[in-house]
GROMACS .gro file of C-alpha atoms in nm:
model
  260
    1MET     CA    1   5.297   1.840   7.218
    2THR     CA    2   4.971   2.019   7.124
    3ALA     CA    3   4.791   1.925   6.767
    4PRO     CA    4   4.707   2.232   6.557
    5PRO     CA    5   4.339   2.326   6.558
    6ASP     CA    6   4.135   2.172   6.303
    7SER     CA    7   3.801   1.993   6.284
    8THR     CA    8   3.880   1.744   6.006
    9GLY     CA    9   4.041   1.395   6.022
   10ILE     CA   10   4.141   1.246   6.380
   11SER     CA   11   4.244   1.443   6.683
   12VAL     CA   12   4.361   1.314   7.013
   13GLU     CA   13   4.364   1.598   7.263
   14HIS     CA   14   4.550   1.598   7.592
   15LEU     CA   15   4.490   1.194   7.646
   16ASP     CA   16   4.582   1.045   7.972
   17MET     CA   17   4.596   0.648   7.948
   18VAL     CA   18   4.598   0.506   8.314
   19PHE     CA   19   4.538   0.184   8.458
   20GLY     CA   20   4.482   0.217   8.843
   21SER     CA   21   4.754   0.410   8.977
   22TYR     CA   22   4.983   0.349   8.672
   23VAL     CA   23   5.033   0.599   8.423
   24VAL     CA   24   5.096   0.474   8.065
   25GLN     CA   25   5.104   0.782   7.888
   26ARG     CA   26   4.985   1.148   7.970
   27ASN     CA   27   4.875   1.454   7.787
   28VAL     CA   28   4.923   1.314   7.434
   29SER     CA   29   4.803   1.527   7.156
   30PHE     CA   30   4.829   1.486   6.763
   31ARG     CA   31   4.614   1.500   6.459
   32VAL     CA   32   4.573   1.260   6.180
   33ALA     CA   33   4.510   1.419   5.855
   34PRO     CA   34   4.239   1.256   5.633
   35GLY     CA   35   4.394   1.029   5.342
   36ARG     CA   36   4.716   1.006   5.503
   37ILE     CA   37   4.910   0.712   5.675
   38PHE     CA   38   5.009   0.792   6.033
   39VAL     CA   39   5.231   0.592   6.220
   40ILE     CA   40   5.251   0.565   6.614
   41MET     CA   41   5.598   0.451   6.703
   42GLY     CA   42   5.814   0.417   7.019
   43GLY     CA   43   6.010   0.175   7.196
   44SER     CA   44   5.843  -0.161   7.333
   45GLY     CA   45   5.603  -0.098   7.627
   46CYS     CA   46   5.569   0.269   7.575
   47GLY     CA   47   5.173   0.218   7.511
   48LYS     CA   48   5.154   0.215   7.122
   49SER     CA   49   4.899  -0.058   7.100
   50THR     CA   50   4.736   0.088   7.415
   51LEU     CA   51   4.667   0.416   7.258
   52LEU     CA   52   4.525   0.247   6.949
   53ARG     CA   53   4.287   0.078   7.182
   54HIS     CA   54   4.177   0.401   7.298
   55MET     CA   55   4.135   0.546   6.960
   56ILE     CA   56   3.906   0.241   6.858
   57GLY     CA   57   3.684   0.259   7.142
   58LEU     CA   58   3.803  -0.046   7.358
   59ILE     CA   59   3.947   0.160   7.642
   60ARG     CA   60   3.813   0.491   7.791
   61PRO     CA   61   4.079   0.752   7.844
   62ALA     CA   62   4.137   0.872   8.202
   63ALA     CA   63   4.131   1.253   8.058
   64GLY     CA   64   4.134   1.408   7.719
   65ARG     CA   65   3.937   1.376   7.402
   66ILE     CA   66   3.959   1.172   7.084
   67CYS     CA   67   3.768   1.347   6.788
   68TYR     CA   68   3.651   1.219   6.459
   69ASP     CA   69   3.585   1.505   6.224
   70GLY     CA   70   3.533   1.730   6.536
   71GLU     CA   71   3.313   1.486   6.704
   72SER     CA   72   3.439   1.366   7.040
   73TYR     CA   73   3.387   0.985   7.054
   74TRP     CA   74   3.387   0.939   7.429
   75ASP     CA   75   3.126   1.221   7.465
   76ALA     CA   76   2.877   1.051   7.222
   77ASP     CA   77   2.587   0.831   7.331
   78ASP     CA   78   2.607   0.453   7.282
   79ASN     CA   79   2.438   0.463   6.937
   80ARG     CA   80   2.670   0.743   6.801
   81GLN     CA   81   2.973   0.564   6.922
   82THR     CA   82   2.848   0.258   6.726
   83ALA     CA   83   2.797   0.447   6.420
   84LEU     CA   84   3.127   0.598   6.453
   85ARG     CA   85   3.288   0.252   6.506
   86GLN     CA   86   3.137   0.149   6.183
   87ARG     CA   87   3.360   0.386   5.998
   88PHE     CA   88   3.670   0.187   6.122
   89GLY     CA   89   3.822  -0.122   5.980
   90ILE     CA   90   4.064  -0.284   6.231
   91LEU     CA   91   4.371  -0.555   6.176
   92PHE     CA   92   4.515  -0.664   6.506
   93GLN     CA   93   4.845  -0.842   6.535
   94GLY     CA   94   4.758  -1.186   6.475
   95GLY     CA   95   4.500  -1.128   6.199
   96ALA     CA   96   4.216  -1.231   6.446
   97LEU     CA   97   4.061  -1.446   6.192
   98TRP     CA   98   3.814  -1.708   6.288
   99SER     CA   99   3.999  -2.043   6.283
  100SER     CA  100   3.696  -2.263   6.180
  101MET     CA  101   3.563  -2.013   5.919
  102THR     CA  102   3.699  -1.991   5.534
  103LEU     CA  103   3.881  -1.683   5.447
  104ALA     CA  104   3.570  -1.575   5.239
  105GLU     CA  105   3.331  -1.663   5.548
  106ASN     CA  106   3.553  -1.429   5.755
  107VAL     CA  107   3.520  -1.126   5.515
  108ALA     CA  108   3.170  -1.196   5.481
  109LEU     CA  109   3.107  -1.211   5.862
  110PRO     CA  110   3.064  -0.817   5.888
  111LEU     CA  111   2.907  -0.760   5.567
  112GLY     CA  112   2.604  -1.027   5.686
  113LEU     CA  113   2.597  -0.840   6.027
  114TYR     CA  114   2.591  -0.471   5.901
  115THR     CA  115   2.451  -0.483   5.544
  116GLY     CA  116   2.125  -0.568   5.399
  117LEU     CA  117   2.288  -0.738   5.121
  118SER     CA  118   2.180  -1.092   4.993
  119PRO     CA  119   2.353  -1.417   5.048
  120ARG     CA  120   2.489  -1.405   4.669
  121GLU     CA  121   2.597  -1.040   4.691
  122ILE     CA  122   2.787  -1.096   5.014
  123THR     CA  123   2.981  -1.386   4.864
  124THR     CA  124   3.044  -1.189   4.545
  125LEU     CA  125   3.189  -0.902   4.765
  126ALA     CA  126   3.383  -1.090   5.001
  127SER     CA  127   3.568  -1.249   4.674
  128TYR     CA  128   3.637  -0.906   4.551
  129LYS     CA  129   3.772  -0.798   4.868
  130LEU     CA  130   3.998  -1.088   4.887
  131SER     CA  131   4.087  -1.027   4.527
  132LEU     CA  132   4.221  -0.676   4.648
  133VAL     CA  133   4.482  -0.812   4.851
  134GLY     CA  134   4.587  -1.073   4.634
  135LEU     CA  135   4.404  -1.371   4.754
  136ARG     CA  136   4.172  -1.457   4.448
  137GLY     CA  137   4.126  -1.840   4.452
  138PHE     CA  138   4.190  -1.886   4.835
  139GLU     CA  139   3.810  -1.808   4.927
  140ASP     CA  140   3.759  -2.182   5.065
  141TYR     CA  141   4.077  -2.196   5.261
  142LEU     CA  142   4.103  -2.197   5.630
  143PRO     CA  143   4.343  -1.963   5.815
  144ALA     CA  144   4.562  -2.281   5.920
  145GLU     CA  145   4.590  -2.349   5.550
  146ILE     CA  146   4.771  -2.036   5.434
  147SER     CA  147   5.102  -1.847   5.549
  148GLY     CA  148   5.137  -1.570   5.810
  149GLY     CA  149   5.163  -1.311   5.545
  150MET     CA  150   4.847  -1.435   5.386
  151ARG     CA  151   4.668  -1.418   5.707
  152LYS     CA  152   4.746  -1.093   5.759
  153ARG     CA  153   4.620  -1.002   5.407
  154ALA     CA  154   4.301  -1.207   5.470
  155GLY     CA  155   4.260  -0.985   5.793
  156LEU     CA  156   4.300  -0.672   5.594
  157ALA     CA  157   4.032  -0.775   5.349
  158ARG     CA  158   3.779  -0.833   5.642
  159ALA     CA  159   3.900  -0.484   5.771
  160MET     CA  160   3.795  -0.338   5.427
  161ALA     CA  161   3.481  -0.532   5.412
  162LEU     CA  162   3.253  -0.231   5.501
  163ASP     CA  163   3.475   0.020   5.296
  164PRO     CA  164   3.597   0.222   5.620
  165ALA     CA  165   3.685   0.553   5.613
  166ILE     CA  166   3.961   0.488   5.858
  167LEU     CA  167   4.201   0.166   5.887
  168PHE     CA  168   4.384   0.086   6.211
  169PHE     CA  169   4.664  -0.172   6.224
  170ASP     CA  170   4.834  -0.318   6.523
  171GLU     CA  171   5.196  -0.427   6.434
  172PRO     CA  172   5.093  -0.546   6.092
  173SER     CA  173   5.443  -0.654   6.014
  174ALA     CA  174   5.504  -0.856   6.301
  175GLY     CA  175   5.629  -1.224   6.247
  176LEU     CA  176   5.647  -1.154   5.864
  177ASP     CA  177   5.950  -1.206   5.653
  178PRO     CA  178   6.107  -0.893   5.484
  179LEU     CA  179   5.928  -0.969   5.152
  180SER     CA  180   5.606  -1.027   5.316
  181SER     CA  181   5.619  -0.713   5.499
  182HIS     CA  182   5.715  -0.507   5.189
  183ARG     CA  183   5.400  -0.644   5.009
  184LEU     CA  184   5.187  -0.546   5.297
  185ASP     CA  185   5.344  -0.191   5.309
  186ARG     CA  186   5.299  -0.176   4.924
  187LEU     CA  187   4.937  -0.256   4.961
  188LEU     CA  188   4.876  -0.007   5.241
  189LEU     CA  189   5.014   0.258   4.998
  190GLU     CA  190   4.775   0.159   4.716
  191LEU     CA  191   4.478   0.168   4.954
  192ARG     CA  192   4.586   0.525   5.070
  193ASP     CA  193   4.636   0.628   4.695
  194SER     CA  194   4.354   0.467   4.528
  195LEU     CA  195   4.073   0.497   4.783
  196GLY     CA  196   4.189   0.780   4.987
  197THR     CA  197   4.171   0.592   5.310
  198THR     CA  198   4.291   0.733   5.617
  199ILE     CA  199   4.542   0.478   5.778
  200VAL     CA  200   4.687   0.460   6.136
  201VAL     CA  201   4.961   0.200   6.193
  202VAL     CA  202   5.122   0.081   6.523
  203THR     CA  203   5.480  -0.014   6.450
  204HIS     CA  204   5.848  -0.012   6.553
  205GLU     CA  205   5.977  -0.151   6.217
  206LEU     CA  206   6.206   0.103   6.049
  207ALA     CA  207   6.157  -0.024   5.719
  208SER     CA  208   5.801   0.003   5.732
  209ILE     CA  209   5.800   0.331   5.901
  210PHE     CA  210   6.013   0.506   5.635
  211ALA     CA  211   5.822   0.316   5.341
  212ILE     CA  212   5.469   0.419   5.437
  213ALA     CA  213   5.446   0.692   5.692
  214ASP     CA  214   5.346   1.045   5.586
  215ASP     CA  215   5.338   1.156   5.963
  216SER     CA  216   5.390   1.017   6.300
  217VAL     CA  217   5.384   1.069   6.654
  218PHE     CA  218   5.677   0.933   6.891
  219LEU     CA  219   5.560   0.794   7.255
  220ASP     CA  220   5.852   0.804   7.511
  221SER     CA  221   5.830   0.535   7.786
  222GLU     CA  222   6.039   0.731   8.023
  223THR     CA  223   5.864   1.073   8.033
  224ARG     CA  224   5.540   0.887   7.928
  225THR     CA  225   5.427   1.142   7.699
  226ALA     CA  226   5.441   1.208   7.315
  227ILE     CA  227   5.762   1.401   7.285
  228ALA     CA  228   5.790   1.430   6.875
  229TRP     CA  229   5.542   1.471   6.601
  230GLY     CA  230   5.597   1.503   6.219
  231PRO     CA  231   5.715   1.310   5.929
  232PRO     CA  232   5.981   1.027   6.015
  233LYS     CA  233   6.236   1.139   5.759
  234THR     CA  234   6.206   1.495   5.896
  235LEU     CA  235   6.232   1.365   6.277
  236ARG     CA  236   6.545   1.141   6.194
  237GLN     CA  237   6.742   1.438   6.100
  238HIS     CA  238   6.594   1.746   6.269
  239CYS     CA  239   6.424   1.640   6.598
  240GLU     CA  240   6.513   1.815   6.887
  241HIS     CA  241   6.524   1.484   7.086
  242ALA     CA  242   6.816   1.270   7.069
  243LEU     CA  243   6.614   0.970   7.178
  244VAL     CA  244   6.392   1.026   6.852
  245ARG     CA  245   6.693   1.069   6.615
  246ASP     CA  246   6.851   0.766   6.777
  247PHE     CA  247   6.554   0.522   6.738
  248LEU     CA  248   6.506   0.647   6.367
  249ASN     CA  249   6.864   0.603   6.310
  250ARG     CA  250   6.939   0.278   6.456
  251GLY     CA  251   7.100   0.017   6.232
  252SER     CA  252   7.227   0.299   6.004
  253GLY     CA  253   7.556   0.350   6.164
  254ALA     CA  254   7.445   0.623   6.403
  255ALA     CA  255   7.451   0.551   6.789
  256GLY     CA  256   7.181   0.320   6.876
  257ILE     CA  257   6.947   0.245   7.166
  258GLY     CA  258   6.974  -0.126   7.204
  259ALA     CA  259   6.720  -0.154   7.474
  260LEU     CA  260   6.458  -0.037   7.224
   0.00000   0.00000   0.00000
Protein backbone atom coordinates (compact mmCIF):
# COMPACT_ATOMS: atom_id res chain seq x y z
CA MET A 1 0.00 0.00 0.00
CA THR A 2 1.15 3.55 -0.63
CA ALA A 3 0.65 6.36 1.86
CA PRO A 4 -0.86 9.57 0.53
CA PRO A 5 1.61 12.42 -0.05
CA ASP A 6 1.79 14.68 2.98
CA SER A 7 4.74 16.29 4.72
CA THR A 8 3.20 16.36 8.20
CA GLY A 9 3.05 13.69 10.87
CA ILE A 10 4.86 10.38 10.40
CA SER A 11 5.37 8.78 7.01
CA VAL A 12 6.67 5.24 6.53
CA GLU A 13 7.64 4.82 2.89
CA HIS A 14 8.36 1.49 1.16
CA LEU A 15 10.03 0.07 4.27
CA ASP A 16 11.86 -3.27 4.16
CA MET A 17 12.65 -4.99 7.46
CA VAL A 18 15.24 -7.72 6.99
CA PHE A 19 17.50 -9.76 9.29
CA GLY A 20 20.20 -11.46 7.25
CA SER A 21 18.36 -13.41 4.57
CA TYR A 22 15.07 -13.40 6.49
CA VAL A 23 12.48 -10.85 5.36
CA VAL A 24 10.17 -9.75 8.18
CA GLN A 25 8.13 -7.27 6.11
CA ARG A 26 8.70 -5.61 2.75
CA ASN A 27 7.43 -2.47 1.01
CA VAL A 28 5.43 -1.23 4.02
CA SER A 29 3.93 2.26 3.58
CA PHE A 30 1.50 4.24 5.71
CA ARG A 31 1.05 7.64 7.31
CA VAL A 32 0.25 8.65 10.88
CA ALA A 33 -1.65 11.95 11.08
CA PRO A 34 -0.68 14.38 13.86
CA GLY A 35 -2.76 14.24 17.02
CA ARG A 36 -4.24 10.83 16.23
CA ILE A 37 -3.98 7.36 17.74
CA PHE A 38 -2.56 4.92 15.19
CA VAL A 39 -2.53 1.15 15.78
CA ILE A 40 -0.10 -1.33 14.25
CA MET A 41 -1.94 -4.65 14.23
CA GLY A 42 -1.63 -8.18 12.91
CA GLY A 43 -1.13 -11.74 14.06
CA SER A 44 1.67 -12.96 16.30
CA GLY A 45 5.09 -12.90 14.67
CA CYS A 46 4.13 -10.58 11.81
CA GLY A 47 6.68 -7.91 12.79
CA LYS A 48 4.62 -5.35 14.73
CA SER A 49 7.20 -4.73 17.46
CA THR A 50 10.00 -4.88 14.90
CA LEU A 51 8.30 -2.11 12.93
CA LEU A 52 8.03 -0.02 16.08
CA ARG A 53 11.75 -0.46 16.76
CA HIS A 54 12.52 0.73 13.25
CA MET A 55 10.33 3.80 13.81
CA ILE A 56 12.04 4.81 17.06
CA GLY A 57 15.55 4.46 15.68
CA LEU A 58 16.65 1.16 17.24
CA ILE A 59 16.90 -0.78 13.96
CA ARG A 60 17.97 0.60 10.59
CA PRO A 61 15.69 -0.50 7.73
CA ALA A 62 17.09 -2.48 4.82
CA ALA A 63 15.30 -0.09 2.47
CA GLY A 64 12.78 2.73 2.57
CA ARG A 65 12.32 5.85 4.69
CA ILE A 66 10.74 6.89 7.98
CA CYS A 67 9.96 10.62 8.00
CA TYR A 68 8.91 12.95 10.80
CA ASP A 69 7.24 16.10 9.49
CA GLY A 70 8.86 15.39 6.14
CA GLU A 71 12.37 14.81 7.53
CA SER A 72 13.91 11.39 6.93
CA TYR A 73 15.18 9.99 10.22
CA TRP A 74 17.72 7.58 8.77
CA ASP A 75 19.12 10.16 6.34
CA ALA A 76 19.82 12.60 9.18
CA ASP A 77 23.19 12.88 10.94
CA ASP A 78 23.71 11.63 14.51
CA ASN A 79 23.00 15.00 16.14
CA ARG A 80 19.76 15.44 14.23
CA GLN A 81 18.68 11.87 15.00
CA THR A 82 19.24 12.57 18.69
CA ALA A 83 17.12 15.73 18.43
CA LEU A 84 14.33 13.81 16.69
CA ARG A 85 14.38 11.07 19.34
CA GLN A 86 13.91 13.66 22.05
CA ARG A 87 10.45 14.24 20.55
CA PHE A 88 9.58 10.59 21.35
CA GLY A 89 8.18 9.03 24.49
CA ILE A 90 8.35 5.23 24.56
CA LEU A 91 6.59 2.63 26.70
CA PHE A 92 7.89 -0.91 26.21
CA GLN A 93 5.89 -4.03 27.05
CA GLY A 94 7.09 -4.50 30.63
CA GLY A 95 7.23 -0.81 31.48
CA ALA A 96 11.06 -1.07 31.58
CA LEU A 97 11.28 0.75 34.92
CA TRP A 98 14.54 0.69 36.87
CA SER A 99 13.76 -1.72 39.72
CA SER A 100 16.14 -0.05 42.20
CA MET A 101 14.60 3.41 41.68
CA THR A 102 11.36 4.75 43.08
CA LEU A 103 8.61 5.77 40.69
CA ALA A 104 9.54 9.43 41.13
CA GLU A 105 13.21 8.68 40.46
CA ASN A 106 12.29 6.76 37.30
CA VAL A 107 10.26 9.69 35.97
CA ALA A 108 12.94 12.18 37.04
CA LEU A 109 15.72 10.37 35.17
CA PRO A 110 15.10 11.85 31.67
CA LEU A 111 14.41 15.25 33.23
CA GLY A 112 17.82 15.21 34.88
CA LEU A 113 19.54 14.04 31.69
CA TYR A 114 17.94 16.36 29.15
CA THR A 115 16.81 19.52 30.94
CA GLY A 116 18.46 22.27 32.97
CA LEU A 117 15.85 22.12 35.72
CA SER A 118 16.88 22.28 39.36
CA PRO A 119 16.50 19.15 41.56
CA ARG A 120 13.48 20.75 43.27
CA GLU A 121 11.83 21.52 39.92
CA ILE A 122 12.50 17.98 38.72
CA THR A 123 10.93 16.50 41.87
CA THR A 124 7.86 18.69 41.45
CA LEU A 125 7.49 17.84 37.76
CA ALA A 126 7.97 14.10 38.37
CA SER A 127 5.17 14.18 40.95
CA TYR A 128 2.96 16.06 38.51
CA LYS A 129 3.55 13.50 35.74
CA LEU A 130 2.70 10.67 38.12
CA SER A 131 -0.47 12.48 39.14
CA LEU A 132 -1.53 12.69 35.48
CA VAL A 133 -1.59 8.88 35.31
CA GLY A 134 -3.36 8.47 38.65
CA LEU A 135 -0.30 7.72 40.79
CA ARG A 136 -0.25 10.71 43.13
CA GLY A 137 1.04 9.52 46.49
CA PHE A 138 3.06 6.64 45.01
CA GLU A 139 6.22 8.66 44.34
CA ASP A 140 8.34 6.72 46.86
CA TYR A 141 7.19 3.23 45.88
CA LEU A 142 9.48 0.80 44.07
CA PRO A 143 8.17 -0.92 40.92
CA ALA A 144 8.01 -4.27 42.74
CA GLU A 145 5.65 -2.76 45.31
CA ILE A 146 2.86 -1.90 42.86
CA SER A 147 0.61 -3.81 40.48
CA GLY A 148 1.27 -4.50 36.80
CA GLY A 149 -1.27 -1.93 35.71
CA MET A 150 0.31 0.69 37.98
CA ARG A 151 3.75 -0.13 36.56
CA LYS A 152 2.41 0.46 33.05
CA ARG A 153 1.04 3.83 34.15
CA ALA A 154 4.35 4.70 35.83
CA GLY A 155 6.14 3.82 32.59
CA LEU A 156 3.74 6.11 30.78
CA ALA A 157 4.51 8.93 33.22
CA ARG A 158 8.21 8.51 32.45
CA ALA A 159 7.50 8.42 28.70
CA MET A 160 5.64 11.73 29.15
CA ALA A 161 8.40 13.35 31.22
CA LEU A 162 9.79 15.52 28.41
CA ASP A 163 6.37 16.41 26.95
CA PRO A 164 7.00 14.41 23.75
CA ALA A 165 5.13 15.17 20.56
CA ILE A 166 4.85 11.45 19.81
CA LEU A 167 4.24 8.51 22.16
CA PHE A 168 5.04 4.92 21.15
CA PHE A 169 3.55 1.93 22.97
CA ASP A 170 4.48 -1.73 22.53
CA GLU A 171 1.57 -3.96 23.65
CA PRO A 172 0.49 -1.65 26.50
CA SER A 173 -2.34 -3.99 27.57
CA ALA A 174 -0.20 -7.15 27.68
CA GLY A 175 -0.57 -8.91 31.03
CA LEU A 176 -3.27 -6.56 32.32
CA ASP A 177 -6.72 -7.51 33.54
CA PRO A 178 -9.65 -6.08 31.53
CA LEU A 179 -10.32 -3.25 34.00
CA SER A 180 -6.68 -2.10 34.06
CA SER A 181 -6.54 -2.34 30.27
CA HIS A 182 -9.68 -0.21 29.98
CA ARG A 183 -8.22 2.42 32.31
CA LEU A 184 -5.04 2.58 30.25
CA ASP A 185 -7.04 2.93 27.03
CA ARG A 186 -9.02 5.79 28.57
CA LEU A 187 -5.79 7.48 29.62
CA LEU A 188 -4.44 7.33 26.05
CA LEU A 189 -7.64 8.92 24.77
CA GLU A 190 -7.30 11.69 27.35
CA LEU A 191 -3.71 12.36 26.23
CA ARG A 192 -4.82 12.62 22.61
CA ASP A 193 -7.77 14.86 23.38
CA SER A 194 -6.20 17.15 25.99
CA LEU A 195 -2.62 17.45 24.72
CA GLY A 196 -2.95 16.67 21.02
CA THR A 197 -0.31 13.96 21.34
CA THR A 198 0.34 11.67 18.37
CA ILE A 199 0.23 8.07 19.65
CA VAL A 200 1.43 4.90 17.92
CA VAL A 201 0.36 1.62 19.53
CA VAL A 202 1.37 -1.96 18.76
CA THR A 203 -1.41 -4.32 19.83
CA HIS A 204 -3.50 -7.32 18.83
CA GLU A 205 -6.12 -6.74 21.56
CA LEU A 206 -9.45 -6.13 19.85
CA ALA A 207 -11.04 -4.25 22.75
CA SER A 208 -8.19 -1.73 22.74
CA ILE A 209 -8.09 -1.48 18.95
CA PHE A 210 -11.75 -0.50 18.72
CA ALA A 211 -11.64 1.69 21.83
CA ILE A 212 -8.72 3.93 20.89
CA ALA A 213 -7.68 3.68 17.23
CA ASP A 214 -8.35 6.53 14.83
CA ASP A 215 -6.41 4.72 12.12
CA SER A 216 -4.41 1.52 11.68
CA VAL A 217 -2.23 -0.65 9.49
CA PHE A 218 -2.44 -4.45 9.24
CA LEU A 219 0.77 -6.45 8.78
CA ASP A 220 0.33 -9.87 7.17
CA SER A 221 2.83 -12.58 8.14
CA GLU A 222 2.14 -14.68 5.03
CA THR A 223 2.65 -12.08 2.31
CA ARG A 224 5.05 -10.17 4.58
CA THR A 225 3.70 -6.76 3.83
CA ALA A 226 0.97 -4.34 4.90
CA ILE A 227 -2.28 -5.42 3.26
CA ALA A 228 -4.74 -2.94 4.82
CA TRP A 229 -4.72 0.59 6.15
CA GLY A 230 -7.60 2.61 7.63
CA PRO A 231 -9.93 2.96 10.64
CA PRO A 232 -10.40 -0.50 12.23
CA LYS A 233 -14.21 -0.19 12.38
CA THR A 234 -14.24 0.44 8.63
CA LEU A 235 -11.80 -2.37 7.88
CA ARG A 236 -13.88 -4.80 9.96
CA GLN A 237 -16.80 -4.43 7.56
CA HIS A 238 -15.37 -3.32 4.24
CA CYS A 239 -11.73 -4.47 3.88
CA GLU A 240 -11.14 -6.34 0.64
CA HIS A 241 -8.99 -8.90 2.47
CA ALA A 242 -10.92 -11.63 4.30
CA LEU A 243 -7.94 -12.17 6.60
CA VAL A 244 -8.27 -8.64 7.97
CA ARG A 245 -12.05 -8.90 8.35
CA ASP A 246 -11.69 -12.22 10.18
CA PHE A 247 -8.99 -10.81 12.45
CA LEU A 248 -11.20 -7.87 13.44
CA ASN A 249 -14.35 -9.98 13.81
CA ARG A 250 -12.89 -12.84 15.84
CA GLY A 251 -14.98 -13.60 18.90
CA SER A 252 -17.99 -11.79 17.46
CA GLY A 253 -19.64 -14.84 15.91
CA ALA A 254 -17.93 -14.44 12.54
CA ALA A 255 -15.52 -17.01 11.22
CA GLY A 256 -12.37 -16.81 13.26
CA ILE A 257 -8.72 -17.34 12.60
CA GLY A 258 -7.69 -19.25 15.69
CA ALA A 259 -4.04 -19.41 14.72
CA LEU A 260 -3.81 -15.66 15.27
